[in-house]
């Protein structure tokens, strides 16, 4: 019995490495280092690739002219190539009414359905032109509304790497992989993803991350592994529901 519980806990414990803001312009020095580290330990991260980056802050970083070749080479290693917004410009205000109550500015929230759909479809088209199929998405600043979720669904996106909970869950016909903390934290139980912004890191941050990976490499999971877990479980859904309520309440108080 104890063995069974232990087995089940370890099956449902894992951290997906999600890297945000992957674009032509980024901190390539740290990206190269992370790639070596991931290859050494067989880690397959999820990369949030911005199809048409126009964010002035991100454009300050060095440009890689062979960016899409690089993305294809990651895809060949079975890394999950995810679409991270469209141009990464925050032109909408959410006033804390966005789907997850994060409340920051947004690229999608509040736009009508057709505008959101065309942004998402345009993004997917860019990946297609580069020979890449995308099935997963996460929005800049975690900000969505119901039109975003509908537009994602209608454009064939299946996975959203955002949301509350200790376990991935199905909602609005999408599979959500929760993303709870901005620091790399290994919970004793549950499956979720990091959010890593290499552009804001220095060498020290990289060293800390490397040590974290070395210490926790057995618990690092990947998108395929998460998808292969069983999809319906009442206990998981109950726990997720409670975590969502607690976090939404805390965000409203702050
Ligand atoms: Zn971003």
PDB file of C-alpha atoms and ligand atoms in Angstrom:
ATOM      1  CA  UNK A   1       0.000   0.000   0.000  1.00  0.00           C
ATOM      2  CA  UNK A   2       2.762   2.450   1.055  1.00  0.00           C
ATOM      3  CA  UNK A   3       4.714   1.516  -2.064  1.00  0.00           C
ATOM      4  CA  UNK A   4       1.664   2.236  -4.220  1.00  0.00           C
ATOM      5  CA  UNK A   5       1.182   5.666  -2.653  1.00  0.00           C
ATOM      6  CA  UNK A   6       4.860   6.474  -3.103  1.00  0.00           C
ATOM      7  CA  UNK A   7       4.684   5.401  -6.739  1.00  0.00           C
ATOM      8  CA  UNK A   8       1.622   7.514  -7.334  1.00  0.00           C
ATOM      9  CA  UNK A   9       3.195  10.563  -5.642  1.00  0.00           C
ATOM     10  CA  UNK A  10       6.295  10.286  -7.775  1.00  0.00           C
ATOM     11  CA  UNK A  11       4.185   9.860 -10.935  1.00  0.00           C
ATOM     12  CA  UNK A  12       2.390  13.098 -10.152  1.00  0.00           C
ATOM     13  CA  UNK A  13       5.436  15.118  -9.158  1.00  0.00           C
ATOM     14  CA  UNK A  14       7.332  17.027 -11.780  1.00  0.00           C
ATOM     15  CA  UNK A  15       8.514  20.363 -13.000  1.00  0.00           C
ATOM     16  CA  UNK A  16       8.372  21.389 -16.637  1.00  0.00           C
ATOM     17  CA  UNK A  17      11.105  23.851 -17.598  1.00  0.00           C
ATOM     18  CA  UNK A  18       9.395  26.699 -19.447  1.00  0.00           C
ATOM     19  CA  UNK A  19      11.556  29.415 -20.989  1.00  0.00           C
ATOM     20  CA  UNK A  20       9.770  32.661 -21.841  1.00  0.00           C
ATOM     21  CA  UNK A  21      10.495  35.349 -24.439  1.00  0.00           C
ATOM     22  CA  UNK A  22      12.384  33.233 -26.943  1.00  0.00           C
ATOM     23  CA  UNK A  23      12.870  35.469 -29.996  1.00  0.00           C
ATOM     24  CA  UNK A  24      15.480  36.613 -32.523  1.00  0.00           C
ATOM     25  CA  UNK A  25      16.606  39.208 -29.986  1.00  0.00           C
ATOM     26  CA  UNK A  26      17.489  37.669 -26.637  1.00  0.00           C
ATOM     27  CA  UNK A  27      20.321  36.766 -24.277  1.00  0.00           C
ATOM     28  CA  UNK A  28      21.951  34.206 -26.578  1.00  0.00           C
ATOM     29  CA  UNK A  29      24.945  33.701 -24.319  1.00  0.00           C
ATOM     30  CA  UNK A  30      22.748  32.230 -21.567  1.00  0.00           C
ATOM     31  CA  UNK A  31      20.535  30.391 -24.042  1.00  0.00           C
ATOM     32  CA  UNK A  32      23.609  28.588 -25.400  1.00  0.00           C
ATOM     33  CA  UNK A  33      24.691  27.652 -21.883  1.00  0.00           C
ATOM     34  CA  UNK A  34      21.222  26.381 -20.986  1.00  0.00           C
ATOM     35  CA  UNK A  35      21.096  24.293 -24.161  1.00  0.00           C
ATOM     36  CA  UNK A  36      24.331  22.509 -23.182  1.00  0.00           C
ATOM     37  CA  UNK A  37      22.980  21.962 -19.665  1.00  0.00           C
ATOM     38  CA  UNK A  38      19.653  20.580 -20.965  1.00  0.00           C
ATOM     39  CA  UNK A  39      21.421  18.259 -23.415  1.00  0.00           C
ATOM     40  CA  UNK A  40      23.740  16.956 -20.670  1.00  0.00           C
ATOM     41  CA  UNK A  41      20.772  15.977 -18.524  1.00  0.00           C
ATOM     42  CA  UNK A  42      18.252  14.974 -21.201  1.00  0.00           C
ATOM     43  CA  UNK A  43      15.935  17.852 -20.324  1.00  0.00           C
ATOM     44  CA  UNK A  44      13.294  18.816 -22.891  1.00  0.00           C
ATOM     45  CA  UNK A  45      11.998  22.263 -22.023  1.00  0.00           C
ATOM     46  CA  UNK A  46       8.969  24.110 -23.318  1.00  0.00           C
ATOM     47  CA  UNK A  47      10.027  27.240 -25.199  1.00  0.00           C
ATOM     48  CA  UNK A  48       7.737  30.248 -25.538  1.00  0.00           C
ATOM     49  CA  UNK A  49       8.628  31.547 -28.988  1.00  0.00           C
ATOM     50  CA  UNK A  50       7.312  34.978 -29.996  1.00  0.00           C
ATOM     51  CA  UNK A  51       6.442  34.778 -33.736  1.00  0.00           C
ATOM     52  CA  UNK A  52       6.671  38.526 -34.499  1.00  0.00           C
ATOM     53  CA  UNK A  53       8.519  40.165 -31.634  1.00  0.00           C
ATOM     54  CA  UNK A  54       7.963  43.937 -31.548  1.00  0.00           C
ATOM     55  CA  UNK A  55       8.502  44.497 -27.823  1.00  0.00           C
ATOM     56  CA  UNK A  56      10.954  47.450 -27.643  1.00  0.00           C
ATOM     57  CA  UNK A  57      12.469  46.152 -24.398  1.00  0.00           C
ATOM     58  CA  UNK A  58      13.213  42.738 -25.898  1.00  0.00           C
ATOM     59  CA  UNK A  59      14.527  44.252 -29.133  1.00  0.00           C
ATOM     60  CA  UNK A  60      17.482  45.659 -27.161  1.00  0.00           C
ATOM     61  CA  UNK A  61      19.048  42.195 -26.938  1.00  0.00           C
ATOM     62  CA  UNK A  62      21.445  40.788 -29.580  1.00  0.00           C
ATOM     63  CA  UNK A  63      19.796  39.476 -32.731  1.00  0.00           C
ATOM     64  CA  UNK A  64      20.364  36.003 -34.144  1.00  0.00           C
ATOM     65  CA  UNK A  65      19.863  36.060 -37.908  1.00  0.00           C
ATOM     66  CA  UNK A  66      19.535  32.275 -38.004  1.00  0.00           C
ATOM     67  CA  UNK A  67      16.841  32.237 -35.365  1.00  0.00           C
ATOM     68  CA  UNK A  68      14.352  29.935 -37.108  1.00  0.00           C
ATOM     69  CA  UNK A  69      17.106  27.406 -37.943  1.00  0.00           C
ATOM     70  CA  UNK A  70      17.799  27.319 -34.252  1.00  0.00           C
ATOM     71  CA  UNK A  71      14.122  26.795 -33.409  1.00  0.00           C
ATOM     72  CA  UNK A  72      13.961  23.881 -35.885  1.00  0.00           C
ATOM     73  CA  UNK A  73      17.047  22.348 -34.275  1.00  0.00           C
ATOM     74  CA  UNK A  74      15.333  22.495 -30.859  1.00  0.00           C
ATOM     75  CA  UNK A  75      12.199  20.923 -32.282  1.00  0.00           C
ATOM     76  CA  UNK A  76      14.354  18.061 -33.620  1.00  0.00           C
ATOM     77  CA  UNK A  77      15.426  17.372 -30.030  1.00  0.00           C
ATOM     78  CA  UNK A  78      11.738  17.073 -29.071  1.00  0.00           C
ATOM     79  CA  UNK A  79      11.703  20.324 -27.171  1.00  0.00           C
ATOM     80  CA  UNK A  80       8.157  21.727 -27.062  1.00  0.00           C
ATOM     81  CA  UNK A  81       7.944  24.764 -29.324  1.00  0.00           C
ATOM     82  CA  UNK A  82       5.141  26.863 -27.939  1.00  0.00           C
ATOM     83  CA  UNK A  83       3.719  30.130 -29.246  1.00  0.00           C
ATOM     84  CA  UNK A  84       4.178  32.974 -26.754  1.00  0.00           C
ATOM     85  CA  UNK A  85       1.704  35.634 -27.859  1.00  0.00           C
ATOM     86  CA  UNK A  86       2.004  37.359 -31.212  1.00  0.00           C
ATOM     87  CA  UNK A  87       4.192  40.477 -31.052  1.00  0.00           C
ATOM     88  CA  UNK A  88       4.560  40.736 -27.224  1.00  0.00           C
ATOM     89  CA  UNK A  89       3.145  44.262 -27.083  1.00  0.00           C
ATOM     90  CA  UNK A  90       0.987  45.062 -24.072  1.00  0.00           C
ATOM     91  CA  UNK A  91      -1.633  47.354 -25.555  1.00  0.00           C
ATOM     92  CA  UNK A  92      -4.614  46.344 -23.427  1.00  0.00           C
ATOM     93  CA  UNK A  93      -5.441  47.073 -19.770  1.00  0.00           C
ATOM     94  CA  UNK A  94      -7.037  44.265 -17.782  1.00  0.00           C
ATOM     95  CA  UNK A  95      -7.874  46.060 -14.503  1.00  0.00           C
ATOM     96  CA  UNK A  96      -7.610  42.657 -12.809  1.00  0.00           C
ATOM     97  CA  UNK A  97     -10.559  41.321 -14.822  1.00  0.00           C
ATOM     98  CA  UNK A  98      -8.446  38.920 -16.878  1.00  0.00           C
ATOM     99  CA  UNK A  99      -9.160  35.198 -16.759  1.00  0.00           C
ATOM    100  CA  UNK A 100      -6.600  34.355 -14.057  1.00  0.00           C
ATOM    101  CA  UNK A 101      -6.837  37.726 -12.250  1.00  0.00           C
ATOM    102  CA  UNK A 102      -3.154  38.517 -12.724  1.00  0.00           C
ATOM    103  CA  UNK A 103      -4.190  42.021 -13.622  1.00  0.00           C
ATOM    104  CA  UNK A 104      -1.220  43.226 -15.662  1.00  0.00           C
ATOM    105  CA  UNK A 105      -1.330  44.755 -19.127  1.00  0.00           C
ATOM    106  CA  UNK A 106      -2.137  42.403 -21.961  1.00  0.00           C
ATOM    107  CA  UNK A 107      -1.653  41.629 -25.616  1.00  0.00           C
ATOM    108  CA  UNK A 108      -5.029  39.883 -25.928  1.00  0.00           C
ATOM    109  CA  UNK A 109      -7.460  40.689 -23.099  1.00  0.00           C
ATOM    110  CA  UNK A 110     -10.424  42.810 -24.108  1.00  0.00           C
ATOM    111  CA  UNK A 111      -9.910  42.596 -27.870  1.00  0.00           C
ATOM    112  CA  UNK A 112     -12.887  41.265 -29.819  1.00  0.00           C
ATOM    113  CA  UNK A 113     -12.897  37.604 -30.785  1.00  0.00           C
ATOM    114  CA  UNK A 114     -12.001  38.165 -34.456  1.00  0.00           C
ATOM    115  CA  UNK A 115      -8.991  40.345 -33.660  1.00  0.00           C
ATOM    116  CA  UNK A 116      -7.691  37.776 -31.183  1.00  0.00           C
ATOM    117  CA  UNK A 117      -8.352  34.944 -33.632  1.00  0.00           C
ATOM    118  CA  UNK A 118      -6.457  36.659 -36.453  1.00  0.00           C
ATOM    119  CA  UNK A 119      -3.452  37.375 -34.176  1.00  0.00           C
ATOM    120  CA  UNK A 120      -3.324  33.734 -33.134  1.00  0.00           C
ATOM    121  CA  UNK A 121      -3.852  32.430 -36.665  1.00  0.00           C
ATOM    122  CA  UNK A 122      -1.218  34.788 -38.067  1.00  0.00           C
ATOM    123  CA  UNK A 123       1.227  33.534 -35.453  1.00  0.00           C
ATOM    124  CA  UNK A 124       0.503  29.892 -36.244  1.00  0.00           C
ATOM    125  CA  UNK A 125       0.943  30.661 -39.964  1.00  0.00           C
ATOM    126  CA  UNK A 126       4.418  32.071 -39.305  1.00  0.00           C
ATOM    127  CA  UNK A 127       5.423  28.835 -37.543  1.00  0.00           C
ATOM    128  CA  UNK A 128       3.990  26.820 -40.446  1.00  0.00           C
ATOM    129  CA  UNK A 129       5.994  28.834 -42.965  1.00  0.00           C
ATOM    130  CA  UNK A 130       9.054  27.961 -40.918  1.00  0.00           C
ATOM    131  CA  UNK A 131       8.125  24.279 -41.057  1.00  0.00           C
ATOM    132  CA  UNK A 132       6.916  24.105 -37.454  1.00  0.00           C
ATOM    133  CA  UNK A 133       3.599  22.860 -36.069  1.00  0.00           C
ATOM    134  CA  UNK A 134       2.488  24.439 -32.806  1.00  0.00           C
ATOM    135  CA  UNK A 135      -0.011  22.879 -30.453  1.00  0.00           C
ATOM    136  CA  UNK A 136       0.726  24.901 -27.305  1.00  0.00           C
ATOM    137  CA  UNK A 137       0.504  28.537 -26.305  1.00  0.00           C
ATOM    138  CA  UNK A 138       0.934  30.936 -23.421  1.00  0.00           C
ATOM    139  CA  UNK A 139       0.071  34.629 -23.432  1.00  0.00           C
ATOM    140  CA  UNK A 140       2.459  37.418 -22.466  1.00  0.00           C
ATOM    141  CA  UNK A 141       1.834  38.441 -18.844  1.00  0.00           C
ATOM    142  CA  UNK A 142      -0.504  35.438 -18.244  1.00  0.00           C
ATOM    143  CA  UNK A 143      -3.456  37.534 -19.451  1.00  0.00           C
ATOM    144  CA  UNK A 144      -6.412  35.974 -21.255  1.00  0.00           C
ATOM    145  CA  UNK A 145     -10.158  36.408 -21.510  1.00  0.00           C
ATOM    146  CA  UNK A 146     -12.776  33.927 -22.705  1.00  0.00           C
ATOM    147  CA  UNK A 147     -12.358  35.139 -26.305  1.00  0.00           C
ATOM    148  CA  UNK A 148      -8.643  34.266 -26.121  1.00  0.00           C
ATOM    149  CA  UNK A 149      -9.455  30.743 -24.980  1.00  0.00           C
ATOM    150  CA  UNK A 150     -12.125  30.349 -27.683  1.00  0.00           C
ATOM    151  CA  UNK A 151      -9.781  31.696 -30.380  1.00  0.00           C
ATOM    152  CA  UNK A 152      -7.013  29.319 -29.237  1.00  0.00           C
ATOM    153  CA  UNK A 153      -9.429  26.434 -29.396  1.00  0.00           C
ATOM    154  CA  UNK A 154     -10.737  27.418 -32.820  1.00  0.00           C
ATOM    155  CA  UNK A 155      -7.201  27.666 -34.212  1.00  0.00           C
ATOM    156  CA  UNK A 156      -6.280  24.172 -33.099  1.00  0.00           C
ATOM    157  CA  UNK A 157      -4.179  24.992 -30.022  1.00  0.00           C
ATOM    158  CA  UNK A 158      -4.545  22.187 -27.476  1.00  0.00           C
ATOM    159  CA  UNK A 159      -2.261  23.134 -24.572  1.00  0.00           C
ATOM    160  CA  UNK A 160      -1.957  26.309 -22.492  1.00  0.00           C
ATOM    161  CA  UNK A 161       1.046  26.587 -20.204  1.00  0.00           C
ATOM    162  CA  UNK A 162      -0.575  28.764 -17.544  1.00  0.00           C
ATOM    163  CA  UNK A 163      -3.149  28.477 -14.803  1.00  0.00           C
ATOM    164  CA  UNK A 164      -3.629  27.510 -11.186  1.00  0.00           C
ATOM    165  CA  UNK A 165      -3.488  24.124  -9.612  1.00  0.00           C
ATOM    166  CA  UNK A 166      -1.151  21.416  -8.483  1.00  0.00           C
ATOM    167  CA  UNK A 167      -1.977  19.324 -11.551  1.00  0.00           C
ATOM    168  CA  UNK A 168      -2.677  19.885 -15.224  1.00  0.00           C
ATOM    169  CA  UNK A 169      -6.388  20.134 -15.988  1.00  0.00           C
ATOM    170  CA  UNK A 170      -8.902  20.299 -18.852  1.00  0.00           C
ATOM    171  CA  UNK A 171     -11.114  23.369 -19.191  1.00  0.00           C
ATOM    172  CA  UNK A 172     -12.715  25.095 -22.207  1.00  0.00           C
ATOM    173  CA  UNK A 173     -11.528  22.146 -24.275  1.00  0.00           C
ATOM    174  CA  UNK A 174      -7.889  23.083 -23.531  1.00  0.00           C
ATOM    175  CA  UNK A 175      -5.258  21.258 -21.473  1.00  0.00           C
ATOM    176  CA  UNK A 176      -3.729  23.652 -18.947  1.00  0.00           C
ATOM    177  CA  UNK A 177      -0.299  23.037 -17.397  1.00  0.00           C
ATOM    178  CA  UNK A 178      -0.223  25.211 -14.248  1.00  0.00           C
ATOM    179  CA  UNK A 179       2.422  27.855 -13.718  1.00  0.00           C
ATOM    180  CA  UNK A 180       2.431  29.082 -10.123  1.00  0.00           C
ATOM    181  CA  UNK A 181       5.726  30.655  -9.097  1.00  0.00           C
ATOM    182  CA  UNK A 182       8.185  33.055 -10.668  1.00  0.00           C
ATOM    183  CA  UNK A 183      11.155  31.320  -8.994  1.00  0.00           C
ATOM    184  CA  UNK A 184      12.156  27.710  -9.674  1.00  0.00           C
ATOM    185  CA  UNK A 185      10.478  25.801  -6.858  1.00  0.00           C
ATOM    186  CA  UNK A 186      10.208  22.048  -6.605  1.00  0.00           C
ATOM    187  CA  UNK A 187       6.994  21.151  -4.817  1.00  0.00           C
ATOM    188  CA  UNK A 188       6.897  17.784  -3.027  1.00  0.00           C
ATOM    189  CA  UNK A 189       3.778  16.883  -4.994  1.00  0.00           C
ATOM    190  CA  UNK A 190       2.135  18.123  -8.178  1.00  0.00           C
ATOM    191  CA  UNK A 191       3.003  19.000 -11.747  1.00  0.00           C
ATOM    192  CA  UNK A 192       3.587  22.490 -13.032  1.00  0.00           C
ATOM    193  CA  UNK A 193       5.942  24.657 -15.000  1.00  0.00           C
ATOM    194  CA  UNK A 194       8.557  27.327 -14.335  1.00  0.00           C
ATOM    195  CA  UNK A 195       8.661  30.708 -16.031  1.00  0.00           C
ATOM    196  CA  UNK A 196      12.247  31.574 -16.839  1.00  0.00           C
ATOM    197  CA  UNK A 197      13.304  34.879 -18.396  1.00  0.00           C
ATOM    198  CA  UNK A 198      16.935  34.455 -19.452  1.00  0.00           C
ATOM    199  CA  UNK A 199      17.006  38.103 -20.529  1.00  0.00           C
ATOM    200  CA  UNK A 200      16.825  39.196 -16.894  1.00  0.00           C
ATOM    201  CA  UNK A 201      19.486  36.763 -15.688  1.00  0.00           C
ATOM    202  CA  UNK A 202      23.158  37.294 -14.945  1.00  0.00           C
ATOM    203  CA  UNK A 203      25.843  34.610 -14.560  1.00  0.00           C
ATOM    204  CA  UNK A 204      24.945  34.171 -10.881  1.00  0.00           C
ATOM    205  CA  UNK A 205      21.336  33.382 -11.732  1.00  0.00           C
ATOM    206  CA  UNK A 206      22.541  30.827 -14.260  1.00  0.00           C
ATOM    207  CA  UNK A 207      24.781  29.137 -11.646  1.00  0.00           C
ATOM    208  CA  UNK A 208      21.868  28.961  -9.202  1.00  0.00           C
ATOM    209  CA  UNK A 209      19.659  27.468 -11.908  1.00  0.00           C
ATOM    210  CA  UNK A 210      22.334  24.924 -12.816  1.00  0.00           C
ATOM    211  CA  UNK A 211      22.563  23.817  -9.176  1.00  0.00           C
ATOM    212  CA  UNK A 212      18.785  23.599  -9.005  1.00  0.00           C
ATOM    213  CA  UNK A 213      18.797  21.352 -12.087  1.00  0.00           C
ATOM    214  CA  UNK A 214      21.562  19.144 -10.705  1.00  0.00           C
ATOM    215  CA  UNK A 215      19.687  18.733  -7.441  1.00  0.00           C
ATOM    216  CA  UNK A 216      16.265  18.107  -8.984  1.00  0.00           C
ATOM    217  CA  UNK A 217      16.997  16.529 -12.357  1.00  0.00           C
ATOM    218  CA  UNK A 218      15.039  13.375 -11.518  1.00  0.00           C
ATOM    219  CA  UNK A 219      11.926  15.475 -11.054  1.00  0.00           C
ATOM    220  CA  UNK A 220      12.228  17.473 -14.271  1.00  0.00           C
ATOM    221  CA  UNK A 221       9.472  16.401 -16.617  1.00  0.00           C
ATOM    222  CA  UNK A 222       8.510  17.324 -20.189  1.00  0.00           C
ATOM    223  CA  UNK A 223       5.360  18.046 -22.164  1.00  0.00           C
ATOM    224  CA  UNK A 224       4.986  14.544 -23.627  1.00  0.00           C
ATOM    225  CA  UNK A 225       5.342  12.945 -20.204  1.00  0.00           C
ATOM    226  CA  UNK A 226       2.699  15.262 -18.775  1.00  0.00           C
ATOM    227  CA  UNK A 227       0.320  14.500 -21.646  1.00  0.00           C
ATOM    228  CA  UNK A 228       0.698  10.791 -21.053  1.00  0.00           C
ATOM    229  CA  UNK A 229      -0.595  10.970 -17.458  1.00  0.00           C
ATOM    230  CA  UNK A 230      -4.193   9.950 -16.964  1.00  0.00           C
ATOM    231  CA  UNK A 231      -6.556  12.783 -17.631  1.00  0.00           C
ATOM    232  CA  UNK A 232      -9.484  12.392 -15.257  1.00  0.00           C
ATOM    233  CA  UNK A 233      -9.034  12.239 -11.530  1.00  0.00           C
ATOM    234  CA  UNK A 234     -11.501  13.627  -9.025  1.00  0.00           C
ATOM    235  CA  UNK A 235      -8.911  14.223  -6.295  1.00  0.00           C
ATOM    236  CA  UNK A 236      -6.686  16.220  -8.640  1.00  0.00           C
ATOM    237  CA  UNK A 237      -9.628  18.346  -9.735  1.00  0.00           C
ATOM    238  CA  UNK A 238     -10.685  19.045  -6.135  1.00  0.00           C
ATOM    239  CA  UNK A 239      -7.176  20.105  -5.127  1.00  0.00           C
ATOM    240  CA  UNK A 240      -6.855  22.303  -8.220  1.00  0.00           C
ATOM    241  CA  UNK A 241     -10.182  23.948  -7.500  1.00  0.00           C
ATOM    242  CA  UNK A 242      -9.049  24.866  -3.958  1.00  0.00           C
ATOM    243  CA  UNK A 243      -5.677  26.210  -5.115  1.00  0.00           C
ATOM    244  CA  UNK A 244      -7.405  28.349  -7.765  1.00  0.00           C
ATOM    245  CA  UNK A 245      -9.820  29.839  -5.204  1.00  0.00           C
ATOM    246  CA  UNK A 246      -7.015  30.618  -2.725  1.00  0.00           C
ATOM    247  CA  UNK A 247      -4.729  32.249  -5.309  1.00  0.00           C
ATOM    248  CA  UNK A 248      -7.500  34.287  -6.931  1.00  0.00           C
ATOM    249  CA  UNK A 249      -8.551  35.582  -3.502  1.00  0.00           C
ATOM    250  CA  UNK A 250      -4.956  36.476  -2.589  1.00  0.00           C
ATOM    251  CA  UNK A 251      -4.437  38.306  -5.912  1.00  0.00           C
ATOM    252  CA  UNK A 252      -7.629  40.320  -5.336  1.00  0.00           C
ATOM    253  CA  UNK A 253      -6.539  41.343  -1.816  1.00  0.00           C
ATOM    254  CA  UNK A 254      -3.101  42.555  -2.949  1.00  0.00           C
TER     255      UNK A 254
HETATM  256 ZN1  LIG B   1       6.832  37.198 -22.307  1.00  0.00          ZN
END
